[in-house]
Structure formats: structure tokens, C-alpha cells
Tab-separated table of C-alpha atoms in Angstrom:
chain	number	residue	atom	x	y	z
A	25	MET	CA	-2.874	-28.888	95.831
A	26	LYS	CA	-3.306	-26.273	93.163
A	27	LEU	CA	-4.314	-27.345	89.684
A	28	ASN	CA	-4.676	-25.254	86.538
A	29	GLU	CA	-8.421	-25.859	86.609
A	30	ARG	CA	-9.336	-23.286	84.037
A	31	SER	CA	-7.060	-24.955	81.480
A	32	VAL	CA	-8.242	-28.396	82.483
A	33	THR	CA	-11.860	-27.313	81.965
A	34	HIS	CA	-10.944	-25.789	78.638
A	35	TYR	CA	-9.349	-29.057	77.563
A	36	ALA	CA	-12.405	-31.010	78.726
A	37	LEU	CA	-14.717	-28.842	76.639
A	38	SER	CA	-12.439	-28.486	73.617
A	39	ASP	CA	-13.061	-30.360	70.404
A	40	SER	CA	-9.954	-32.491	70.840
A	41	PRO	CA	-11.028	-36.116	70.453
A	42	ALA	CA	-12.992	-37.790	73.192
A	43	ASP	CA	-12.095	-41.432	73.480
A	44	HIS	CA	-15.378	-42.474	74.984
A	45	MET	CA	-18.579	-40.830	76.182
A	46	GLY	CA	-21.807	-41.855	77.779
A	47	PHE	CA	-24.114	-41.814	80.770
A	48	LEU	CA	-22.953	-43.642	83.853
A	49	ARG	CA	-24.295	-43.834	87.351
A	50	THR	CA	-21.878	-42.732	90.007
A	51	TRP	CA	-21.835	-42.980	93.787
A	52	GLY	CA	-20.196	-40.464	96.073
A	53	SER	CA	-17.674	-37.888	94.993
A	54	PRO	CA	-14.001	-38.455	94.255
A	55	GLY	CA	-12.189	-38.738	97.546
A	56	THR	CA	-15.115	-39.961	99.587
A	57	PRO	CA	-16.121	-43.581	100.093
A	58	PRO	CA	-19.074	-44.560	97.936
A	59	THR	CA	-22.352	-44.599	99.818
A	60	PRO	CA	-23.475	-48.198	100.237
A	61	SER	CA	-27.043	-47.650	99.124
A	62	GLY	CA	-28.955	-45.608	96.627
A	63	THR	CA	-29.175	-45.858	92.892
A	64	GLY	CA	-26.370	-43.383	92.335
A	65	ARG	CA	-26.406	-40.231	90.302
A	66	ARG	CA	-26.624	-40.333	86.522
A	67	CYS	CA	-23.943	-38.147	84.941
A	68	TRP	CA	-22.508	-37.615	81.500
A	69	PHE	CA	-18.955	-38.946	81.401
A	70	VAL	CA	-16.285	-37.993	78.876
A	71	LEU	CA	-12.976	-39.815	78.556
A	72	LYS	CA	-10.176	-37.810	76.940
A	73	GLY	CA	-6.775	-39.392	76.908
A	74	ASN	CA	-6.012	-40.382	80.492
A	75	LEU	CA	-8.641	-38.045	81.984
A	76	LEU	CA	-12.185	-38.989	82.913
A	77	PHE	CA	-14.556	-36.044	83.334
A	78	SER	CA	-18.130	-36.053	84.504
A	79	PHE	CA	-20.768	-33.472	83.730
A	80	GLU	CA	-24.238	-32.775	85.015
A	81	SER	CA	-25.528	-33.295	81.482
A	82	ARG	CA	-24.333	-33.625	77.883
A	83	LYS	CA	-24.384	-29.867	77.581
A	84	GLY	CA	-22.588	-29.188	80.860
A	85	ARG	CA	-20.055	-26.377	80.649
A	86	THR	CA	-18.139	-27.181	83.820
A	87	PRO	CA	-16.925	-30.640	84.727
A	88	LEU	CA	-18.301	-31.941	88.002
A	89	SER	CA	-15.309	-34.161	88.566
A	90	LEU	CA	-12.009	-35.361	87.205
A	91	VAL	CA	-10.290	-38.728	87.624
A	92	VAL	CA	-6.732	-39.124	86.326
A	93	LEU	CA	-6.421	-42.652	85.005
A	94	GLU	CA	-2.838	-43.448	85.934
A	95	GLY	CA	-1.775	-46.181	88.296
A	96	CYS	CA	-5.236	-47.699	88.378
A	97	THR	CA	-7.014	-50.836	87.296
A	98	VAL	CA	-10.571	-51.178	86.093
A	99	GLU	CA	-12.559	-54.099	87.416
A	100	LEU	CA	-16.078	-55.400	87.222
A	101	ALA	CA	-17.699	-54.702	90.547
A	102	GLU	CA	-20.371	-55.888	92.844
A	103	ALA	CA	-22.766	-52.993	92.773
A	104	PRO	CA	-24.419	-51.725	95.918
A	105	VAL	CA	-28.136	-52.432	95.650
A	106	PRO	CA	-29.155	-54.607	92.675
A	107	GLU	CA	-27.236	-52.537	90.138
A	108	GLU	CA	-26.064	-54.410	87.131
A	109	PHE	CA	-23.264	-53.430	84.762
A	110	ALA	CA	-21.135	-51.892	87.485
A	111	PHE	CA	-17.378	-51.522	87.422
A	112	ALA	CA	-14.789	-49.817	89.576
A	113	ILE	CA	-11.662	-47.794	88.968
A	114	CYS	CA	-9.210	-48.925	91.651
A	115	PHE	CA	-6.062	-47.100	92.645
A	116	ASP	CA	-3.061	-48.667	94.240
A	117	ALA	CA	-2.540	-45.716	96.584
A	118	PRO	CA	-3.132	-45.506	100.320
A	119	GLY	CA	-6.409	-43.943	101.335
A	120	VAL	CA	-7.773	-43.777	97.804
A	121	HIS	CA	-11.188	-45.390	97.465
A	122	PRO	CA	-12.315	-47.050	94.242
A	123	HIS	CA	-14.617	-45.086	91.977
A	124	LEU	CA	-17.773	-47.092	91.483
A	125	LEU	CA	-19.637	-46.605	88.226
A	126	ALA	CA	-22.500	-48.380	86.491
A	127	ALA	CA	-23.279	-48.492	82.800
A	128	GLU	CA	-26.713	-48.790	81.228
A	129	GLY	CA	-26.243	-52.191	79.666
A	130	PRO	CA	-23.730	-55.006	79.138
A	131	ALA	CA	-22.329	-53.613	75.900
A	132	ALA	CA	-21.804	-50.201	77.456
A	133	GLN	CA	-20.189	-51.785	80.500
A	134	GLU	CA	-17.772	-53.756	78.344
A	135	ALA	CA	-16.969	-50.738	76.181
A	136	TRP	CA	-16.264	-48.556	79.198
A	137	VAL	CA	-14.077	-51.113	80.925
A	138	LYS	CA	-12.042	-51.545	77.746
A	139	ALA	CA	-11.739	-47.836	77.070
A	140	LEU	CA	-10.728	-47.031	80.648
A	141	SER	CA	-8.223	-49.882	80.797
A	142	ARG	CA	-6.422	-48.480	77.783
A	143	ALA	CA	-6.535	-44.875	78.885
A	144	SER	CA	-3.183	-44.568	80.591
A	145	PHE	CA	-0.388	-42.470	79.217
A	146	GLY	CA	1.907	-45.474	79.585
A	147	TYR	CA	-0.245	-47.623	77.351
A	148	MET	CA	-0.305	-44.986	74.609
A	149	ARG	CA	3.437	-44.530	74.912
A	150	LEU	CA	3.977	-48.265	74.521
A	151	VAL	CA	1.942	-48.387	71.333
A	152	VAL	CA	3.679	-45.295	69.903
A	153	ARG	CA	7.122	-46.779	70.583
A	154	GLU	CA	6.126	-50.013	68.943
A	155	LEU	CA	4.792	-48.286	65.839
A	156	GLU	CA	7.802	-46.015	65.636
A	157	SER	CA	10.133	-48.974	65.513
A	158	GLN	CA	7.876	-50.836	63.093
A	159	LEU	CA	7.983	-47.876	60.735
A	160	GLN	CA	11.763	-47.682	60.959
A	161	ASP	CA	12.006	-51.373	60.129
A	162	ALA	CA	9.514	-51.109	57.286
A	163	ARG	CA	11.314	-48.150	55.747
A	164	GLN	CA	14.699	-49.788	56.120
A	165	SER	CA	13.556	-52.923	54.406
A	166	LEU	CA	11.955	-50.879	51.645
A	167	ALA	CA	15.123	-48.830	51.195
A	168	LEU	CA	17.185	-51.994	51.061
A	169	GLN	CA	14.922	-53.382	48.372
A	170	HIS	CA	15.371	-50.257	46.311
A	171	HIS	CA	19.058	-50.141	47.087
A	172	SER	CA	19.575	-53.471	45.441
A	173	SER	CA	17.743	-52.465	42.253
A	174	TRP	CA	18.804	-48.800	41.961
A	175	LYS	CA	22.121	-48.815	43.722
A	176	PRO	CA	23.668	-45.457	42.740
A	177	ALA	CA	20.491	-43.411	43.203
A	178	ALA	CA	19.583	-44.946	46.539
A	179	SER	CA	22.990	-44.592	48.074
A	180	CYS	CA	23.117	-40.855	47.468
A	181	CYS	CA	19.460	-40.155	48.140
A	182	LYS	CA	19.002	-41.988	51.379
A	183	PRO	CA	21.184	-39.921	53.696
A	184	GLN	CA	19.974	-36.653	52.164
A	185	ALA	CA	16.356	-37.572	52.564
A	186	ARG	CA	17.024	-38.382	56.181
A	187	ASN	CA	18.422	-34.909	56.652
A	188	ASN	CA	15.377	-33.450	54.988
A	189	GLN	CA	13.101	-35.213	57.330
A	190	SER	CA	14.864	-34.020	60.421
A	191	VAL	CA	14.842	-30.465	59.125
A	192	VAL	CA	11.131	-30.721	58.432
A	193	LEU	CA	10.684	-31.937	61.990
A	194	GLU	CA	12.639	-29.050	63.398
A	195	ASN	CA	10.661	-26.572	61.377
A	196	GLY	CA	7.540	-28.047	62.797
A	197	HIS	CA	8.636	-26.993	66.245
A	198	PRO	CA	7.180	-23.684	67.259
A	199	LEU	CA	9.661	-20.813	67.493
A	200	SER	CA	12.527	-22.391	65.628
A	201	LYS	CA	13.918	-21.958	62.114
A	202	ASP	CA	11.799	-20.150	59.638
A	203	CYS	CA	12.322	-22.234	56.483
A	204	SER	CA	9.071	-23.054	54.831
A	205	PRO	CA	8.100	-26.636	55.598
A	206	VAL	CA	6.269	-26.891	52.312
A	207	GLY	CA	9.409	-26.086	50.333
A	208	LEU	CA	11.397	-28.736	52.149
A	209	VAL	CA	8.748	-31.357	51.729
A	210	GLU	CA	8.737	-30.705	48.007
A	211	GLU	CA	12.486	-31.241	47.972
A	212	ALA	CA	12.047	-34.534	49.738
A	213	GLY	CA	9.468	-35.459	47.152
A	214	SER	CA	11.764	-34.737	44.210
A	215	ARG	CA	14.581	-36.786	45.669
A	216	SER	CA	12.457	-39.782	46.300
A	217	ALA	CA	13.309	-41.544	43.086
A	218	GLY	CA	15.534	-43.989	44.905
A	219	LEU	CA	13.205	-44.376	47.852
A	220	GLY	CA	9.800	-45.732	48.575
A	221	LEU	CA	6.441	-44.134	49.066
A	222	ALA	CA	7.214	-43.237	52.652
A	223	GLU	CA	9.327	-40.154	52.010
A	224	ARG	CA	7.247	-38.868	49.126
A	225	GLU	CA	4.099	-39.101	51.154
A	226	LEU	CA	5.534	-37.331	54.177
A	227	GLN	CA	3.728	-34.288	52.843
A	228	GLY	CA	0.319	-35.687	53.733
A	229	PRO	CA	0.422	-36.329	57.447
A	230	ALA	CA	3.233	-33.865	58.047
A	231	SER	CA	1.151	-31.020	56.689
A	232	LEU	CA	-1.779	-32.288	58.695
A	233	LEU	CA	0.311	-32.021	61.815
A	234	LEU	CA	2.056	-28.791	60.866
A	235	GLY	CA	-1.304	-27.174	60.168
A	236	ARG	CA	-2.120	-27.497	63.838
A	237	GLY	CA	1.025	-25.813	65.027
A	238	GLN	CA	2.295	-29.053	66.450
A	239	SER	CA	5.598	-30.744	65.811
A	240	PRO	CA	5.376	-33.351	63.085
A	241	VAL	CA	7.145	-36.510	63.988
A	242	SER	CA	9.362	-38.765	62.037
A	243	PRO	CA	11.276	-41.909	62.877
A	244	GLU	CA	14.482	-40.166	61.887
A	245	THR	CA	14.151	-37.633	64.633
A	246	SER	CA	16.131	-37.682	67.802
A	247	ASP	CA	13.010	-36.464	69.633
A	248	PHE	CA	11.769	-39.988	70.027
A	249	SER	CA	15.059	-41.461	71.071
A	250	THR	CA	14.098	-40.759	74.652
A	251	LEU	CA	10.958	-42.811	74.199
A	252	HIS	CA	13.180	-45.818	73.618
A	253	ASP	CA	14.189	-46.052	77.215
A	254	TRP	CA	10.784	-46.510	78.755
A	255	TYR	CA	9.486	-50.011	78.650
A	256	GLY	CA	12.201	-52.599	78.350
A	257	GLN	CA	10.436	-55.861	78.935
A	258	GLU	CA	7.056	-55.266	77.349
A	259	ILE	CA	8.389	-53.572	74.251
A	260	MET	CA	10.894	-56.361	73.627
A	261	LYS	CA	8.083	-58.897	73.863
A	262	LEU	CA	5.931	-56.982	71.420
A	263	GLN	CA	8.818	-56.583	69.005
A	264	GLN	CA	9.682	-60.250	69.150
A	265	HIS	CA	6.079	-61.127	68.513
A	266	TRP	CA	5.946	-58.835	65.506
A	267	GLN	CA	9.288	-59.969	64.127
A	268	GLN	CA	8.271	-63.590	64.414
A	269	ARG	CA	5.184	-62.900	62.385
A	270	ALA	CA	7.121	-60.927	59.796
A	271	GLN	CA	9.945	-63.475	59.574
A	272	GLY	CA	11.003	-64.478	56.134
A	273	SER	CA	10.108	-61.224	54.453
A	274	GLN	CA	12.450	-59.143	56.596
A	275	PRO	CA	16.162	-58.700	56.086
A	276	GLU	CA	18.323	-58.231	59.187
A	277	CYS	CA	17.001	-55.243	61.003
A	278	GLU	CA	19.160	-52.953	63.045
A	279	GLU	CA	18.164	-53.278	66.651
A	280	GLN	CA	18.043	-49.692	67.729
A	281	ASP	CA	16.172	-49.552	70.949
A	282	LYS	CA	17.852	-50.960	73.961
A	283	PRO	CA	15.985	-50.839	77.275
B	2	MET	CA	-14.522	-29.389	89.655
B	3	ARG	CA	-13.896	-32.116	92.192
B	4	TYR	CA	-10.841	-34.293	92.059
B	5	ASN	CA	-9.109	-36.509	94.534
B	6	GLU	CA	-5.943	-34.846	95.816
B	7	LYS	CA	-4.673	-38.180	97.066
B	8	GLU	CA	-4.815	-39.546	93.537
B	9	LEU	CA	-2.776	-36.620	92.250
B	10	GLN	CA	-0.359	-36.922	95.142
B	11	ALA	CA	0.141	-40.590	94.333
B	12	LEU	CA	0.749	-39.665	90.699
B	13	SER	CA	3.350	-37.105	91.752
B	14	ARG	CA	5.292	-39.940	93.387
B	15	GLN	CA	5.458	-41.989	90.165
B	16	PRO	CA	8.743	-42.153	88.263
B	17	ALA	CA	9.309	-38.836	86.533
B	18	GLU	CA	10.547	-38.240	83.027
B	19	MET	CA	12.334	-35.134	84.254
B	20	ALA	CA	12.891	-33.681	87.709
B	21	ALA	CA	14.993	-30.717	88.747
B	22	GLU	CA	15.119	-27.756	91.042
B	23	LEU	CA	14.209	-24.702	88.989
B	24	GLY	CA	13.241	-21.135	89.636
B	25	MET	CA	9.504	-20.773	89.165
B	26	ARG	CA	7.329	-17.721	88.912
B	27	GLY	CA	3.528	-17.867	88.760
B	28	PRO	CA	1.421	-16.095	86.150
B	29	LYS	CA	0.081	-13.323	88.356
B	30	LYS	CA	1.620	-9.884	88.036
B	31	GLY	CA	4.197	-9.260	90.678
B	32	SER	CA	4.831	-12.917	91.503
B	33	VAL	CA	8.183	-13.653	92.919
B	34	LEU	CA	10.655	-16.242	91.668
B	35	LYS	CA	10.738	-19.237	94.014
B	36	ARG	CA	12.894	-22.338	94.076
B	37	ARG	CA	10.742	-25.339	93.317
B	38	LEU	CA	11.371	-29.001	92.694
B	39	VAL	CA	9.693	-29.466	89.342
B	40	LYS	CA	8.729	-32.956	88.252
B	41	LEU	CA	7.297	-34.104	84.939
B	42	VAL	CA	5.102	-37.193	85.306
B	43	VAL	CA	3.080	-38.302	82.264
B	44	ASN	CA	1.157	-35.200	81.133
B	45	PHE	CA	1.381	-33.369	84.456
B	46	LEU	CA	4.014	-30.985	85.744
B	47	PHE	CA	4.165	-31.083	89.548
B	48	TYR	CA	5.987	-28.509	91.594
B	49	PHE	CA	7.076	-28.924	95.210
B	50	ARG	CA	8.613	-26.707	97.839
B	51	THR	CA	12.129	-28.055	97.973
B	52	ASP	CA	11.765	-29.542	101.472
B	53	GLU	CA	8.250	-30.961	101.181
B	54	ALA	CA	7.003	-34.365	100.073
B	55	GLU	CA	3.638	-33.247	98.712
B	56	PRO	CA	3.360	-30.957	95.710
B	57	VAL	CA	2.241	-27.370	96.039
B	58	GLY	CA	0.541	-27.702	92.685
B	59	ALA	CA	0.188	-29.404	89.335
B	60	LEU	CA	-0.190	-28.251	85.756
B	61	LEU	CA	-1.988	-30.431	83.215
B	62	LEU	CA	0.082	-30.079	80.064
B	63	GLU	CA	-2.590	-30.537	77.400
B	64	ARG	CA	-2.870	-27.682	74.916
B	65	CYS	CA	0.047	-25.885	76.422
B	66	ARG	CA	2.580	-23.714	74.719
B	67	VAL	CA	6.248	-23.813	75.702
B	68	THR	CA	8.043	-20.589	74.844
B	69	ARG	CA	11.652	-19.487	75.115
B	70	GLU	CA	11.925	-16.361	77.253
B	71	GLU	CA	15.244	-14.841	78.378
B	72	PRO	CA	18.349	-17.037	78.044
B	73	GLY	CA	17.988	-20.106	80.229
B	74	THR	CA	14.316	-19.340	80.862
B	75	PHE	CA	11.153	-20.740	79.354
B	76	SER	CA	7.485	-20.289	80.025
B	77	ILE	CA	4.407	-22.493	79.874
B	78	SER	CA	1.093	-20.980	78.902
B	79	PHE	CA	-2.167	-22.420	77.676
B	80	VAL	CA	-3.948	-22.053	74.398
B	81	GLU	CA	-6.980	-20.307	75.866
B	82	ASP	CA	-4.905	-17.591	77.580
B	83	PRO	CA	-1.446	-17.325	76.046
B	84	GLU	CA	-0.397	-14.269	78.021
B	85	ARG	CA	-0.853	-15.997	81.334
B	86	LYS	CA	2.582	-17.545	81.729
B	87	TYR	CA	4.309	-19.758	84.261
B	88	HIS	CA	8.017	-18.918	84.111
B	89	PHE	CA	10.835	-21.359	84.769
B	90	GLU	CA	14.473	-20.444	85.211
B	91	CYS	CA	17.074	-23.094	84.494
B	92	SER	CA	20.667	-23.272	85.581
B	93	SER	CA	21.969	-23.616	82.018
B	94	GLU	CA	20.970	-23.320	78.366
B	95	GLU	CA	21.261	-27.088	78.009
B	96	GLN	CA	18.886	-27.698	80.877
B	97	CYS	CA	16.469	-25.156	79.454
B	98	GLN	CA	16.559	-26.828	76.037
B	99	GLU	CA	16.088	-30.271	77.587
B	100	TRP	CA	13.037	-29.173	79.544
B	101	MET	CA	11.457	-27.414	76.596
B	102	GLU	CA	11.855	-30.502	74.403
B	103	ALA	CA	10.436	-32.773	77.079
B	104	LEU	CA	7.460	-30.510	77.802
B	105	ARG	CA	6.534	-30.170	74.134
B	106	ARG	CA	6.281	-33.940	73.877
B	107	ALA	CA	4.564	-34.417	77.203
B	108	SER	CA	0.925	-34.207	76.206
B	109	TYR	CA	-1.365	-37.116	75.496
B	110	GLU	CA	-2.543	-35.302	72.393
B	111	PHE	CA	1.020	-35.143	71.066
B	112	MET	CA	1.359	-38.889	71.493
B	113	ARG	CA	-1.949	-39.461	69.809
B	114	ARG	CA	-0.820	-37.466	66.775
B	115	SER	CA	2.430	-39.418	66.647
B	116	LEU	CA	0.603	-42.698	66.794
B	117	ILE	CA	-1.821	-41.753	64.069
B	118	PHE	CA	1.067	-40.520	61.922
B	119	TYR	CA	3.047	-43.762	62.368
B	120	ARG	CA	-0.001	-45.896	61.798
B	121	ASN	CA	-0.707	-44.148	58.532
B	122	GLU	CA	2.896	-44.268	57.378
B	123	ILE	CA	3.155	-47.964	58.122
B	124	ARG	CA	-0.071	-48.578	56.220
B	125	LYS	CA	1.372	-46.781	53.222
B	126	VAL	CA	4.681	-48.605	53.277
B	127	THR	CA	3.455	-52.091	54.109
B	128	GLY	CA	-0.198	-51.968	53.074
B	129	LYS	CA	-1.127	-53.305	56.500
B	130	ASP	CA	-2.633	-51.745	59.586
B	131	PRO	CA	-0.098	-52.273	62.375
B	132	LEU	CA	-2.770	-52.127	65.073
B	133	GLU	CA	-4.672	-55.129	63.783
B	134	GLN	CA	-2.263	-57.599	65.316
B	135	PHE	CA	-3.017	-56.101	68.733
B	136	GLY	CA	-6.749	-56.122	68.173
B	137	ILE	CA	-7.079	-52.398	68.728
B	138	SER	CA	-7.525	-51.068	65.214
B	139	GLU	CA	-11.104	-49.971	65.868
B	140	GLU	CA	-10.415	-48.081	69.088
B	141	ALA	CA	-11.647	-44.510	68.936
B	142	ARG	CA	-8.404	-43.136	70.322
B	143	PHE	CA	-6.398	-44.361	67.325
B	144	GLN	CA	-8.541	-43.016	64.514
B	145	LEU	CA	-7.387	-40.458	61.968
B	146	SER	CA	-10.794	-38.810	62.255
B	147	GLY	CA	-9.812	-37.921	65.803
B	148	LEU	CA	-7.503	-35.180	64.520
B	149	GLN	CA	-9.986	-32.320	64.530
B	150	ALA	CA	-8.698	-29.710	66.954
């Protein structure tokens, strides 16, 4: 199967955040069963997102191997030979052998198992969805608070500010409209009298994101509406848990995501 | 770089966010348009010959750029070589738009930015860190300092 290896290597070496790094001992190569004896080979491992790369050394310029951490579980393992601090990445696919790895101490072992267990795209997506809905709820309750104290201002500002935010989002997309995002953010700022901190401070993180040529995101965007359809059961559980904890201080919240 | 093809093959069989038969043309000069079943699974774009169960290839979608080309056509290229483009021909403008939107959101890095943005916004509005309740507030992957690239 072809893979855009040059781009993958570039991503591995880029300064985008590594989620975990360290020396691990490894047995065998991906795709072959681990050899039952030997102390393994000590390599420098870098975890970025859902991708685990290994290098000959910290300064390696080409990854030795890649493991895509989707559809797998990470378990503590019986090492071959008296190796302590071993763990395995196990895939639920036919003919795919577990990747056996050993850390240099108990703390490192624990840290790696945790980091690898949370590496999947699905896990990140779950957390993003949860935070997106929490932000919507928090802003709604804030707007409602202001609405009751500054009724006329809030009722005319709120819908307009929403429009502003979706325009800012669209401008953040590469290759679309050419309005200056800075100008629009200033507008949002000046209309924020009837609203909370949230809209006024959109400038901060939005400019952070815009500066990198990436789309800024906002709860008012339809972009994330597709994220709402992913994890019915788990997301409902998380939301219930959060709502129970926040009970009492929350007015009725609009239930927007349906699985 | 070694990787386990079986692992990627298994991934290509996971539920896809988007899947469709599109015209695809590789980045080399003189490549011909071919019909491919194109499937978006997490941050990978797999492409299959229309009658085969295993993918011909996969594209990791980190640091990619999705560009509108002719009407109904878009391309994917990568930050380190923006002129090297994979072209995709859709059957309608709507389909083209749908794919472009999905591909722009498909990277892990995009999700990370979204998460960090939401986390920060929630902190500002509520004064609380929303990740604390899940016990993950100290995880490296969720830190604002991670936004360097």
C-alpha cells in the first residue's frame, strides 16, 4: 500500500507538538512477531497525535517505524526475558501482532501507557465535542444572565454577534472571502456591551489560530455540527455527568446534539 | 520507514466519515485520471480501485492544504511541497464543497487547536478548567504551549 511517506516524515520531524517522547526498548519490527529473547533495541520514540514514530536516536532524521494508534489497546505485558516495565500495543485485527515495548522505569511505563491509551483520534474528537457543547452552554447561560439585566441591548446584539463569529470563521478558511479578520473581530468587540467576555475575547485565540493559516473555530459554526453525530452513548454520559455537577447554577439548556 | 500494512488495511475498513467514488490523479506529471473509491477515516485518506477490498494507497492528512481547482475539482498538497498535488474530481459542486470541508477538519492538529480554543474560552467564561473534571488537565496534548507550529 502506498503512503505519502515524505509528508509523514516531514510531520514527524516538524515542530508540531509531540505528545510524549522517550527511550523505549522494542522487539522485532512492525509486522513481524516479536523475537522471544534478547533485550530488545533501544530507540527514541515520539508520539504525535495518533502516530507513534521511532528513531535510531534523538537526532534521527528519518523515522525507523510508524504505528498508527487506532483500533488498539495498550496493556501491561509480560516481557520476554526478565524485562520490567513492558507494555504492548494490541490491535484487534487479524494477523496483526502486538507491539512489545519496555520503558526504563515504572513512572515512564505508566506515563507511556496513559499517553498511548489517549492517543486515538476518536478520543480527541470526544473531548472536543464535549468542550464545544460545554462552551455553548456556558455562553448561553451567560447571555441569559445579561439578557435579564440589559434586555434591549442583549436582544439586538446577540444575533448580530453570532453572525460576526460565523463570518470570522469563514474568513479563517483558506481561499475564501477576503474581509480582514481583524476588522471583524474589532466589530464584535464593540458590540459586546450586552454580552459576556466570550465574544470580546474571541480576538485572542482566534488571532492565534488565524496566524497559522488554520480555520479558527467557534461554537456558532456549522463546521462542527457534523461532529455532533459521532459518539451517541459516551457523549450523552459525559454531558449528563457534567450537567449533574453544574445543576442549580444552570438555566434550561437547549439540547442541541442528538446522536 | 517501516509500518505494518495490515494495521493500515484494518484502519481502512473502519467506519469512514466520507466515502465516494471520485476521479483521482496523482501528483506526477502526466498522471492519468482514474476512478477511485476514496474513503476518509480519521486523519487518513484511503483510495481503492473500485473493485478491490484493499486500498491502493493512503494519505496522512496532517499539514495538508486543500485547494479549489477547476469547478468540481479540488487538490490536496502538503506544506513541505505545495506544488505536488493530488487532484480529485467530484460529480458536483456540492460534493466538492463537502469533501473540502471534511478534509480541512480531518487532521489531528486541527482537532487539537479546536480543543485548546474551547478549553481557553470555557476558562474565560466560567473561570474553570473544563478538563479538570476528567482528570486530564495536565496532559501534554491539551496544553496551550503546544501551539508552536
